[in-house]
Short mmCIF file of C-alpha atoms and ligand atoms in Angstrom, two decimals:
data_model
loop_
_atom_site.label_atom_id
_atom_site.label_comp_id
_atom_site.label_asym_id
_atom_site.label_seq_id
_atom_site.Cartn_x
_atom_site.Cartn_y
_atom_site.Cartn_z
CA UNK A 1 99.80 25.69 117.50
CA UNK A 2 98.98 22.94 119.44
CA UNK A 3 101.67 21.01 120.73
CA UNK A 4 101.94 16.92 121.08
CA UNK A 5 103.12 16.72 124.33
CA UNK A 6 101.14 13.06 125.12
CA UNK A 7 103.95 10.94 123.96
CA UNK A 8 106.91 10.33 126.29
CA UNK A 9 109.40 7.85 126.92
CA UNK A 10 109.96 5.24 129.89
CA UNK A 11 113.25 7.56 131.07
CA UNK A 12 111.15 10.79 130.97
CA UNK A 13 108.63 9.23 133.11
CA UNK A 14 111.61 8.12 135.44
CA UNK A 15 110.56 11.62 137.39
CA UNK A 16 109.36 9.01 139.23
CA UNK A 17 111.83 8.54 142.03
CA UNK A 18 113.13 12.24 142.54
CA UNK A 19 108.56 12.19 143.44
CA UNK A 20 109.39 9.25 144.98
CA UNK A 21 111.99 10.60 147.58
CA UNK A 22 110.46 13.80 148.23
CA UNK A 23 106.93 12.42 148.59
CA UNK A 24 106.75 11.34 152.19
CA UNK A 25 108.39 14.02 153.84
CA UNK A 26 106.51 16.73 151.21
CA UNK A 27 103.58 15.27 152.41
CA UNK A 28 103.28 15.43 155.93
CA UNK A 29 104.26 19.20 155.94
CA UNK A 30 102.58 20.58 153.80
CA UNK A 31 98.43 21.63 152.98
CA UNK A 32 95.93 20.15 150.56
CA UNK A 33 94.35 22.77 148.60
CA UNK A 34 91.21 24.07 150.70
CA UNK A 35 88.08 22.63 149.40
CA UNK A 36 89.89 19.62 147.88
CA UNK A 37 86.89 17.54 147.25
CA UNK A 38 87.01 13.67 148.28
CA UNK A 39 84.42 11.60 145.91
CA UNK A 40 83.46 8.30 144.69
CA UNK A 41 82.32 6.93 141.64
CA UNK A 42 80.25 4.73 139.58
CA UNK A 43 77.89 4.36 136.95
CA UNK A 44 74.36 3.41 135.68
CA UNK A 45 75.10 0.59 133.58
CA UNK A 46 77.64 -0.90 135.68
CA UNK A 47 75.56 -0.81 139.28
CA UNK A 48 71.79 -0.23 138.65
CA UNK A 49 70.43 -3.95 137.35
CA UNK A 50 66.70 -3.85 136.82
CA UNK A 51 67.65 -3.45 132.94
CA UNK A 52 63.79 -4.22 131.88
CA UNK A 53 61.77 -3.06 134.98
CA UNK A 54 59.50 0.22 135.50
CA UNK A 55 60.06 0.52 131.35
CA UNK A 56 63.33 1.34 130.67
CA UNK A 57 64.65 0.47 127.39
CA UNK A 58 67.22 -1.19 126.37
CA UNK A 59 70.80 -0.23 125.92
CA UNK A 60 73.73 -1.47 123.75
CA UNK A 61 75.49 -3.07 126.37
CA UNK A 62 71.98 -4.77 127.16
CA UNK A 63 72.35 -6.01 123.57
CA UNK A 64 76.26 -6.61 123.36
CA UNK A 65 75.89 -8.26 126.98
CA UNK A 66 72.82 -11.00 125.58
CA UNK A 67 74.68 -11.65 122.43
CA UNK A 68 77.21 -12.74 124.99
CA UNK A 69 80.45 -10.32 123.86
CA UNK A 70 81.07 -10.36 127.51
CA UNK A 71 83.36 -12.83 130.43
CA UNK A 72 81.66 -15.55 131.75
CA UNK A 73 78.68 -14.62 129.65
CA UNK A 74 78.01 -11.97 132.42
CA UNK A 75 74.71 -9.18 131.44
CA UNK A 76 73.99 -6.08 133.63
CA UNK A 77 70.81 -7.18 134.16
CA UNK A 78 71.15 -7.50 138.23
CA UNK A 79 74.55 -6.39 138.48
CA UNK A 80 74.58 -4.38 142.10
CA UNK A 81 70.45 -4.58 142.16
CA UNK A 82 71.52 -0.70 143.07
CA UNK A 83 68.21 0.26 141.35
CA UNK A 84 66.49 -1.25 144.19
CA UNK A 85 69.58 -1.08 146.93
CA UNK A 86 70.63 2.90 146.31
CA UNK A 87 69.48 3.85 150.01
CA UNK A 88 71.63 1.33 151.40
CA UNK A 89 74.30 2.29 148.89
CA UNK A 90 74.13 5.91 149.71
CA UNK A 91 74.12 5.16 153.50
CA UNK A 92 77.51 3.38 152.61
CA UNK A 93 78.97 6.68 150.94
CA UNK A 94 77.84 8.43 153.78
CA UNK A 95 80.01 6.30 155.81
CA UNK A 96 82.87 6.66 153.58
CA UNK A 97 82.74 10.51 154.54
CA UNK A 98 83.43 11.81 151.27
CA UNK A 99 81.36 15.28 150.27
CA UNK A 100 80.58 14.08 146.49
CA UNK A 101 79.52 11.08 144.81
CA UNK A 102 79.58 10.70 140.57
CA UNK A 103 77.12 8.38 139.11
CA UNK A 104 75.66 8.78 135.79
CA UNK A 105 71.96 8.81 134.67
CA UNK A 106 71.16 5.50 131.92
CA UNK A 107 69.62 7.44 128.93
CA UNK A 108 67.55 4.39 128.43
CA UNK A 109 65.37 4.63 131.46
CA UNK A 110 64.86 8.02 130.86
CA UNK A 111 63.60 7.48 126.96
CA UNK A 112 63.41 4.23 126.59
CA UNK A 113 63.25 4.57 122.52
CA UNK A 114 66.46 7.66 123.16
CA UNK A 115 64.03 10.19 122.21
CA UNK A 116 60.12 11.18 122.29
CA UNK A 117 58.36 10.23 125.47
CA UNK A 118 59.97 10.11 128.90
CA UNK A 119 59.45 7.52 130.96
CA UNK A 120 58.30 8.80 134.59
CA UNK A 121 59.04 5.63 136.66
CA UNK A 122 62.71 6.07 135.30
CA UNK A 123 63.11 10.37 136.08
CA UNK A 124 61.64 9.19 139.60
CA UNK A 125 64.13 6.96 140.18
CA UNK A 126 67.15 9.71 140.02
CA UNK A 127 65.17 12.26 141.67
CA UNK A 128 65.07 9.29 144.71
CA UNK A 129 68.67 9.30 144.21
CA UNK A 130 69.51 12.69 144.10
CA UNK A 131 67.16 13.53 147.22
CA UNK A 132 69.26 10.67 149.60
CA UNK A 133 72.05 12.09 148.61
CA UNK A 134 71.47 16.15 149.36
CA UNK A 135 69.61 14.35 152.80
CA UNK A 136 72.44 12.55 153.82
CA UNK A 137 74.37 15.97 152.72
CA UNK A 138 76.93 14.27 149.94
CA UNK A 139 76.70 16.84 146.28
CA UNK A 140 75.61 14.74 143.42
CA UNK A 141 77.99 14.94 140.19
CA UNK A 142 75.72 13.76 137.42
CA UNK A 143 77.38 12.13 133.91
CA UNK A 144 75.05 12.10 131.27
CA UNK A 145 76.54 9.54 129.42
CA UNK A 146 78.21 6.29 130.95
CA UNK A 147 78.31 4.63 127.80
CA UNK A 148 74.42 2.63 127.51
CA UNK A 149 73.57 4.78 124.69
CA UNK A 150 69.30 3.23 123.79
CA UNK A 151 69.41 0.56 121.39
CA UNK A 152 66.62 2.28 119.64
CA UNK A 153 69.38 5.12 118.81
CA UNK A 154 71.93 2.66 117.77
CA UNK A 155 69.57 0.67 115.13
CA UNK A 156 69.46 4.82 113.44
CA UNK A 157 73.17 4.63 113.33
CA UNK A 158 74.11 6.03 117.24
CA UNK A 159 77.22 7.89 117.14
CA UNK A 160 77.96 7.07 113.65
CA UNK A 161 74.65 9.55 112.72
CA UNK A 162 75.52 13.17 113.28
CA UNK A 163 72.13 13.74 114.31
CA UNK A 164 72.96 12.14 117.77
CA UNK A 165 74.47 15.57 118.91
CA UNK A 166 70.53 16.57 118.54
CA UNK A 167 69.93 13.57 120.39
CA UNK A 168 71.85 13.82 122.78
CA UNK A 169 70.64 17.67 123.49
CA UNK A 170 66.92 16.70 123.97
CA UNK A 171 68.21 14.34 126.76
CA UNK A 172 70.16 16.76 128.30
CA UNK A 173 67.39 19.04 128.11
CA UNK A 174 65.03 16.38 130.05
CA UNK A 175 67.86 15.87 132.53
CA UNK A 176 68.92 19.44 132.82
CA UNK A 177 64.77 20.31 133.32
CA UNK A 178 64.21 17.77 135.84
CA UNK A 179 67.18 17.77 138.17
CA UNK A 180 68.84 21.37 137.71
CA UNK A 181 67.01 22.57 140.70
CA UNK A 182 68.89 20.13 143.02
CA UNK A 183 72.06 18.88 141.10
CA UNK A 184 74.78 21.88 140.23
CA UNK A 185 77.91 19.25 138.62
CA UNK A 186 76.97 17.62 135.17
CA UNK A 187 79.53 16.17 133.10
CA UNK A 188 78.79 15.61 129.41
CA UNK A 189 80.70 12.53 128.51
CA UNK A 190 83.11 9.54 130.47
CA UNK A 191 85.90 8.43 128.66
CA UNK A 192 84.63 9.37 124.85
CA UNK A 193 87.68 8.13 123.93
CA UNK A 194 87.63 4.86 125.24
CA UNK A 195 84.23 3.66 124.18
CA UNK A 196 84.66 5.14 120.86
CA UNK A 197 88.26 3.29 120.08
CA UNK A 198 86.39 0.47 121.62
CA UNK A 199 83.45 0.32 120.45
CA UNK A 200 84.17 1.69 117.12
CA UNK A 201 87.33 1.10 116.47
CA UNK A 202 88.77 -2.28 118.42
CA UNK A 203 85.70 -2.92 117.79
CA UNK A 204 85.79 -5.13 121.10
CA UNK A 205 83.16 -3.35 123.05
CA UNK A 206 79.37 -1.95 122.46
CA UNK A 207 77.92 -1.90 119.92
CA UNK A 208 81.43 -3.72 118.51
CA UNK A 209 82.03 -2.58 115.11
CA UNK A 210 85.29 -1.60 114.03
CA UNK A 211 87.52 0.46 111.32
CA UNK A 212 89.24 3.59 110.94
CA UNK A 213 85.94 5.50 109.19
CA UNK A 214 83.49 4.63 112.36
CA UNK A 215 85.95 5.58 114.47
CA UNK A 216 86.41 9.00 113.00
CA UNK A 217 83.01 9.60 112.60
CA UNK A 218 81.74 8.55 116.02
CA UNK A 219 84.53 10.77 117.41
CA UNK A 220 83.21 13.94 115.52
CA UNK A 221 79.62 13.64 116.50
CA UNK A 222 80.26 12.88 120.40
CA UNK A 223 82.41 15.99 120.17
CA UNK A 224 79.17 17.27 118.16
CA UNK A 225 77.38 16.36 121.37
CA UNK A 226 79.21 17.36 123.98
CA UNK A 227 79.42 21.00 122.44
CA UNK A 228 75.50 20.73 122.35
CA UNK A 229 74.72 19.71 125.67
CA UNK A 230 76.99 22.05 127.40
CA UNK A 231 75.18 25.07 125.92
CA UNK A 232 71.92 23.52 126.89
CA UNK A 233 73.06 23.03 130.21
CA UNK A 234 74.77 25.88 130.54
CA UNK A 235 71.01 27.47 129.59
CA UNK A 236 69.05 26.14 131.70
CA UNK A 237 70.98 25.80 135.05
CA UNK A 238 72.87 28.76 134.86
CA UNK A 239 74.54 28.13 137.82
CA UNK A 240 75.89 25.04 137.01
CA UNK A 241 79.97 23.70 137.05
CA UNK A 242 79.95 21.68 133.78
CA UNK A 243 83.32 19.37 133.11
CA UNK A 244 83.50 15.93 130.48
CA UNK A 245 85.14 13.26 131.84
CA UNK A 246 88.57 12.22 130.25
CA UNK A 247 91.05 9.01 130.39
CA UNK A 248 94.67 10.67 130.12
CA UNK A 249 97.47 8.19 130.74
CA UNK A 250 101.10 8.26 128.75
CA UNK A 251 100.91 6.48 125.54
CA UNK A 252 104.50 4.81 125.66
CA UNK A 253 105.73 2.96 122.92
CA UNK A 254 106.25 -0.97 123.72
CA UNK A 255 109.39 -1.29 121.93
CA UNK A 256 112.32 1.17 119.91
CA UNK A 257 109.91 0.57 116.95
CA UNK A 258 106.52 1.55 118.12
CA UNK A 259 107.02 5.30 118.38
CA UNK A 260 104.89 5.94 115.36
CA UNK A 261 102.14 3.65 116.88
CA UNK A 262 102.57 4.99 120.65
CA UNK A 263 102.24 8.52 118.72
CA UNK A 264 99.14 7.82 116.81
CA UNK A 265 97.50 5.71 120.27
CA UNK A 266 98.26 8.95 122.33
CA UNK A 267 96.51 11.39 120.06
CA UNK A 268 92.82 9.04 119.99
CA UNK A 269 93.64 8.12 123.66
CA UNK A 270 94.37 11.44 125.20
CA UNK A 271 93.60 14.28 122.90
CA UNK A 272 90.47 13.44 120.28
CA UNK A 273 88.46 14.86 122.62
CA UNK A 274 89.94 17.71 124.77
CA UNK A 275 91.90 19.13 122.40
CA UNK A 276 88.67 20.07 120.40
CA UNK A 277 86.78 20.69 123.38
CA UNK A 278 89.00 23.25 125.39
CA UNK A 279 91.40 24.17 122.65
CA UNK A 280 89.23 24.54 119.39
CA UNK A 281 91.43 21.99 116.89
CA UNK A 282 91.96 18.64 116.58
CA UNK A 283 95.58 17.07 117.32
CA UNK A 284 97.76 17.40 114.41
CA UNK A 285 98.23 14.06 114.18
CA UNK A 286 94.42 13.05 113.64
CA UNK A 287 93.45 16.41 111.81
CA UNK A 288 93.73 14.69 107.87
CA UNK A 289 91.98 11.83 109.32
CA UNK A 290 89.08 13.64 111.06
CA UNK A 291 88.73 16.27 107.69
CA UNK A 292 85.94 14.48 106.01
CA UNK A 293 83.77 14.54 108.63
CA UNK A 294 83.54 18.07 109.73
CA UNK A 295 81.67 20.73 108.58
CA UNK A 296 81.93 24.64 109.08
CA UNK A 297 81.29 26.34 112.36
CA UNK A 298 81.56 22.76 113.56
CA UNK A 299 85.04 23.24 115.91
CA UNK A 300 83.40 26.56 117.30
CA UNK A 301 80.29 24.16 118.39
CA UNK A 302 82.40 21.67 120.18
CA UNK A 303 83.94 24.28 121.92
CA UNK A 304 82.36 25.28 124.21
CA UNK A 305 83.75 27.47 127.73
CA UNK A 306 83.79 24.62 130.26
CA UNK A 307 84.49 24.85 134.09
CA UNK A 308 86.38 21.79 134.91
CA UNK A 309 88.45 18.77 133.53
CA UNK A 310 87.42 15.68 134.65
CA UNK A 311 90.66 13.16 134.29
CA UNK A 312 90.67 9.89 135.28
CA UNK A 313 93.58 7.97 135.26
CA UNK A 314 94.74 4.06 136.17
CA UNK A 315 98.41 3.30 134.19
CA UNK A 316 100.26 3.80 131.73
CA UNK A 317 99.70 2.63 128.59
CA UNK A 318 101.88 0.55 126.38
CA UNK A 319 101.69 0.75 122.59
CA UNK A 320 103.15 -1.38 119.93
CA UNK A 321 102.80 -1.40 115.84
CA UNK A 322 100.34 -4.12 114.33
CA UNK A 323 99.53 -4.04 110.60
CA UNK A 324 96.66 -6.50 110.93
CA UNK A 325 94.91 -4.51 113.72
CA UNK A 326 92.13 -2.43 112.57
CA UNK A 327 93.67 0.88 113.39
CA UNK A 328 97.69 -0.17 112.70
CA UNK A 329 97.93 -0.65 116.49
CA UNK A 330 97.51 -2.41 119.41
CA UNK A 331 98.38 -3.12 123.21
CA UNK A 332 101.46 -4.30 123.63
CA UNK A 333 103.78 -4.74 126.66
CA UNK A 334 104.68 -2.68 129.41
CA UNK A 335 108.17 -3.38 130.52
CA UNK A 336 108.74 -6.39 132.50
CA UNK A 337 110.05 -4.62 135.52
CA UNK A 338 107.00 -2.59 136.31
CA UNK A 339 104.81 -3.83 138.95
CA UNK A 340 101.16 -4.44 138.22
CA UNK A 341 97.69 -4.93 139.16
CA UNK A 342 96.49 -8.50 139.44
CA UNK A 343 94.28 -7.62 136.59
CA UNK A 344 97.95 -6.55 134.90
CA UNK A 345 97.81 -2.95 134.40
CA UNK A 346 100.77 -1.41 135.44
CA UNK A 347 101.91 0.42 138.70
CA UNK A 348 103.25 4.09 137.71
CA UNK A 349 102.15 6.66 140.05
CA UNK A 350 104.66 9.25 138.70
CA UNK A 351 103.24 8.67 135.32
CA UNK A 352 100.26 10.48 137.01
CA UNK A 353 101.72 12.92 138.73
CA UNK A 354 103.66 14.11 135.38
CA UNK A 355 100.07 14.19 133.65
CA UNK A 356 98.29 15.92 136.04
CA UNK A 357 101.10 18.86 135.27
CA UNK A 358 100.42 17.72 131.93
CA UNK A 359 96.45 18.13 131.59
CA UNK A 360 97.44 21.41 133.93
CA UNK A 361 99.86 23.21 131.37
CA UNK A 362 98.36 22.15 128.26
CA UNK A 363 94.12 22.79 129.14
CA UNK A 364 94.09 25.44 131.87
CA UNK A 365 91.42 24.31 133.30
CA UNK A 366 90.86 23.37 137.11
CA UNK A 367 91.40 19.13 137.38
CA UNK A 368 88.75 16.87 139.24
CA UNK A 369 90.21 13.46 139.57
CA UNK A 370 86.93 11.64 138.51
CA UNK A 371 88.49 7.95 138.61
CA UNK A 372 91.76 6.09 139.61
CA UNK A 373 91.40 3.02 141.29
CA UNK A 374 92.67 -0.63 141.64
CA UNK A 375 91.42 -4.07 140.28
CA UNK A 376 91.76 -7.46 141.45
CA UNK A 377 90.09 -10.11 142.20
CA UNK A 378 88.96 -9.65 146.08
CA UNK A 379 87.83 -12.38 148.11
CA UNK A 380 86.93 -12.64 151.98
CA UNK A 381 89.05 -14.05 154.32
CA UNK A 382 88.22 -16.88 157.26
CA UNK A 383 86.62 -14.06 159.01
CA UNK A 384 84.69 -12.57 156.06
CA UNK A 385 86.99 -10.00 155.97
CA UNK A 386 87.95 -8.66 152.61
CA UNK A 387 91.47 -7.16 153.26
CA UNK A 388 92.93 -5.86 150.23
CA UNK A 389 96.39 -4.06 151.17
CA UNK A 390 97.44 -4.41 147.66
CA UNK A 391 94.38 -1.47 146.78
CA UNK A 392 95.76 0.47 150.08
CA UNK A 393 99.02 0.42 148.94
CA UNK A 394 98.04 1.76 145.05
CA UNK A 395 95.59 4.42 146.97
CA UNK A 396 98.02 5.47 148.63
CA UNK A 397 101.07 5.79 146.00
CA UNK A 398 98.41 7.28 143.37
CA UNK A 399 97.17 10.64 146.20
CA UNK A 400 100.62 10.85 147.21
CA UNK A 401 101.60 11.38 144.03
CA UNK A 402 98.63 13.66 143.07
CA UNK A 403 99.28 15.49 146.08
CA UNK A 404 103.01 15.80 144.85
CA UNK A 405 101.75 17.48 141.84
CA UNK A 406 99.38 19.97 143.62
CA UNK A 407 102.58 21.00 144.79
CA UNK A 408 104.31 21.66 142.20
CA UNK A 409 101.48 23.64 140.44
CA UNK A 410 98.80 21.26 139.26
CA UNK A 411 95.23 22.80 140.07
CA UNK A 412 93.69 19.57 141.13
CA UNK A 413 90.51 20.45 142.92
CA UNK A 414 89.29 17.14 143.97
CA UNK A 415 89.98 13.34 143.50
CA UNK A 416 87.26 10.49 143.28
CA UNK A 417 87.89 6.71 143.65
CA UNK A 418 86.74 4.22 141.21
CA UNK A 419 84.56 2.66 142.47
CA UNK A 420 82.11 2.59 145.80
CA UNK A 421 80.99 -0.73 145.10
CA UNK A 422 82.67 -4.11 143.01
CA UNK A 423 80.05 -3.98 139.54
CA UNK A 424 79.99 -5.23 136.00
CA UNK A 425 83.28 -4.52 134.72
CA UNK A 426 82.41 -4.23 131.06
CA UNK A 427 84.29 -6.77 128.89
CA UNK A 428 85.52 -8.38 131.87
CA UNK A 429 82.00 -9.14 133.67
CA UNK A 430 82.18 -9.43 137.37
CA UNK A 431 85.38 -11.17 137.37
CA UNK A 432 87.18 -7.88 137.79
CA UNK A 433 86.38 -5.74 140.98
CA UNK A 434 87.05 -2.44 141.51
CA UNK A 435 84.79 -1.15 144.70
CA UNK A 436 86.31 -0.26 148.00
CA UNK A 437 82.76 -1.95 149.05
CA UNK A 438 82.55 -6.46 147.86
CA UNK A 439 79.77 -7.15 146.87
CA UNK A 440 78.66 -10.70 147.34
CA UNK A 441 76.55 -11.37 143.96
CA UNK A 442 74.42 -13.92 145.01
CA UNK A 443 73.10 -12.36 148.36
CA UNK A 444 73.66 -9.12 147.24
CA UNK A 445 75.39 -8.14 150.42
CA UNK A 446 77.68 -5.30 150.88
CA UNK A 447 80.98 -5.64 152.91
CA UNK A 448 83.20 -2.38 152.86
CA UNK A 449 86.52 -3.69 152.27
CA UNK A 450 89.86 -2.61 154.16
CA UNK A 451 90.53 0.10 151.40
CA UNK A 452 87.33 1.74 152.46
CA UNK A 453 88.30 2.07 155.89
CA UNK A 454 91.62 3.57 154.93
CA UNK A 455 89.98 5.67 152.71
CA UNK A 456 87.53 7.10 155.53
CA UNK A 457 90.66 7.88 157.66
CA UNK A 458 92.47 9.49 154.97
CA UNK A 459 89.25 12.11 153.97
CA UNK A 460 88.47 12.32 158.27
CA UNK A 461 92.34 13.41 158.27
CA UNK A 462 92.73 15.74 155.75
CA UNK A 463 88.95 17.50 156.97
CA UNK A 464 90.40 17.25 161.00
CA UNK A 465 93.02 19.31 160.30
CA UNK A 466 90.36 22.60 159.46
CA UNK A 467 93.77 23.70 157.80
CA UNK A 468 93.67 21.01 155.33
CA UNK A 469 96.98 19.58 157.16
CA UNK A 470 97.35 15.75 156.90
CA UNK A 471 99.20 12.87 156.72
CA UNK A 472 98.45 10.23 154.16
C1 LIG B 1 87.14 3.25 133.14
C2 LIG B 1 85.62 3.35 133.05
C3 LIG B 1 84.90 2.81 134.27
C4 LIG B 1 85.55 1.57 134.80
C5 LIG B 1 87.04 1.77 135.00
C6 LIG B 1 87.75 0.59 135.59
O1 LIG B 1 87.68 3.23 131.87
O2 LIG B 1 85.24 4.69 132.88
O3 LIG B 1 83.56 2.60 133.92
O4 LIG B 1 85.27 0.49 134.00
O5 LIG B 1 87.62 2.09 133.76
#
């Protein structure tokens, strides 16, 4: 039986300051797991630019982007010009010091159309990538999916078809072909449940369509997918680590009366996904709703033996009731005395050190920390600097925590910020930045902020001390 554990109150949470109080002096006595692996993170979509050069295809975001869904009217089509830029940008991770960088391949420039003929220019382009990064001696983590799934699949019904786990297979088999020699980390999918609830059921992000049906069957066949694309992988590197990438944050409910909704929020947030993958089932509270798509053998497809959990976490999540949204619920507040991010999510790093004990207990599988990170709206100083002690101070909270839970039995293996550089942040354009590096749009020019100099120390620490000893 599979137990509901995603749902918890503000008190239970309240862990926070017994973490609090103990963290600091835990902390400087005591050893980070040997082998911890420090990363950073990005993705295609969100970096790369060059959206119709050397033949890639187009992508939904390409399409939701031009129909102008997004901020400011922003597209991806420059974005970080990393597509061009990736030596520099990998020189700049180098710097950073950290052993692994995640990025994720854009299905689009690999098959333009999604399936049938690869496109060349596009497979060189990662195997440029890949070879900086063994050279400069930092392990690739490859996503397959970052959420630009080809147009030309999404005019055949994308994730609503269940032949997109097939789909999705044949690209993993071009990926897994081409790269397995050199790359040993793939994850299947980022977030599945955030662009499907988004983009199928908020209907407020690619491709944008919305409703309680999509949704469910969207979530079914990425599951489909994932299940696929393991065993392909799994084939044909046979010495690969293979992990999907999952958002896991409390679902809390905004007031007394939004239990039901927080309930029904923290199954599609946290569990569609996992709880198939790793544990064979559905959650009980989406298991009527996810019935009429699935078909026999199907759950022992999905799941699949994987090595890793990728988790990424940013807040808290607060959920309210809302009979006119298309799912019965919504956003709603988080409480007024919780501090948050200038882009307003909140400030809770106890909420992750509970779920990494969480995602611990309930998947028993090892965790990599695959995003966490801070937004806000960074600009340089007088001097050009960009010093953003807000970031240092959320870095620092969020790995103190984490390092908390190590501690108290979480098997976190590694932790990766979001993100190396500032990039298209989806909805939100470029008006949101995330990167420890600014970038300065118009010239292009990178400037590694304060946070990436803290972060440098922190990894040069924690490596100094051969014994894993540090102080952070
Ligand atoms: C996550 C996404 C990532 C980025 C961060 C801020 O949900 O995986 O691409 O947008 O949020």
């Amino acid at each position: 039986m599979i137990k509901e554990s995603n749902v918890k109150t503000s008190k239970s949470i309240g862990v926070a300051s017994r973490v609090r109080r103990g963290a600091d002096r835990f902390v400087k006595a005591s050893a980070w797991p040997r082998d911890f692996v420090w990363g950073v993170s990005t993705s295609s979509f969100q970096i790369e630019g060059a959206t119709s050069e050397d033949g890639r295809g187009p992508s939904i975001w390409d399409t939701f982007s031009a129909a102008g869904r997004v901020a400011n009217r922003d597209t991806g089509d420059v974005a970080c010009d990393h597509y061009h830029r990736y030596a520099e940008d990998v020189a700049l991770i180098q710097r950073l010091g950290v052993q692994a960088y995640r990025f994720s391949v854009a299905w689009p420039r690999l098959l333009p159309k999604g399936r049938g003929c690869p496109n060349e220019a596009g497979l060189a382009f990662y195997d440029r990538l890949i070879d900086a990064l063994l050279e400069a001696g930092i392990e690739p983590w490859l996503c397959l999916y970052h959420w630009d799934l080809p147009q030309a699949l999404d005019d055949l019904g994308g994730w609503l078809a269940r032949e997109a786990a097939s789909w999705f297979a044949d690209y993993a088999t071009l990926v897994a072909r081409r790269y397995g020699d050199r790359v040993k980390r793939f994850a299947t999918f980022n977030e599945p449940s955030v662009f499907t609830l988004f983009g199928y059921g908020f209907g407020d992000s690619a491709p944008g369509v919305s409703g309680p049906v999509m949704l469910g069957r969207a979530i079914h066949n990425v599951n489909l997918a994932h299940g696929a694309a393991v065993d392909v992988v799994r084939a044909l590197v046979p010495d690969a680590s293979i992990g999907a990438i999952h958002n896991y944050q409390p679902c809390l409910p905004a007031t007394p009366n939004d239990m039901e909704a927080a309930e029904l929020f923290g199954a599609y947030w946290n569990n569609a996904f996992p709880d198939p993958e790793c544990l064979g089932a559905y959650p009980p509270r989406l298991v009527a709703a996810m019935e009429p798509y699935i078909h026999e053998g199907d759950l022992a497809r999905i799941c699949r033996p994987i090595d890793w959990f990728g988790l990424n976490h940013y807040s808290p999540i607060y959920a309210k009731a809302d009979p006119n949204a298309p799912l019965g619920f919504t956003f709603g507040p988080a409480p007024a005395d919780l501090s948050h991010t200038p882009i307003g999510w909140p400030i809770h790093p106890e909420a992750f050190h509970d779920n990494l004990l969480e995602v611990s207990a309930r998947y028993h599988l090892p965790i990599y920390v695959l995003e966490n990170g801070f937004g806000g709206n960074d600009a340089p100083d007088a001097a050009g600097d960009i010093v953003d002690t807000a970031r240092i101070t959320y870095l620092k909270a969020y790995t103190q925590a984490m390092h908390q839970a190590i501690a108290e039995g979480a098997d976190v293996r590694g932790y990766f910020v979001w993100s190396l550089l500032d990039n298209f942040e989806w909805g939100s354009g470029y008006g949101v930045r995330f990167g420890l590096v600014y970038v300065d749009y118009p010239t292009q020019k990178r400037v590694p902020k304060a946070s990436f100099l803290w972060y440098a120390d922190l990894i040069k620490s924690v490596r100094r001390q051969g014994s894993q000893r540090a102080t952070i």
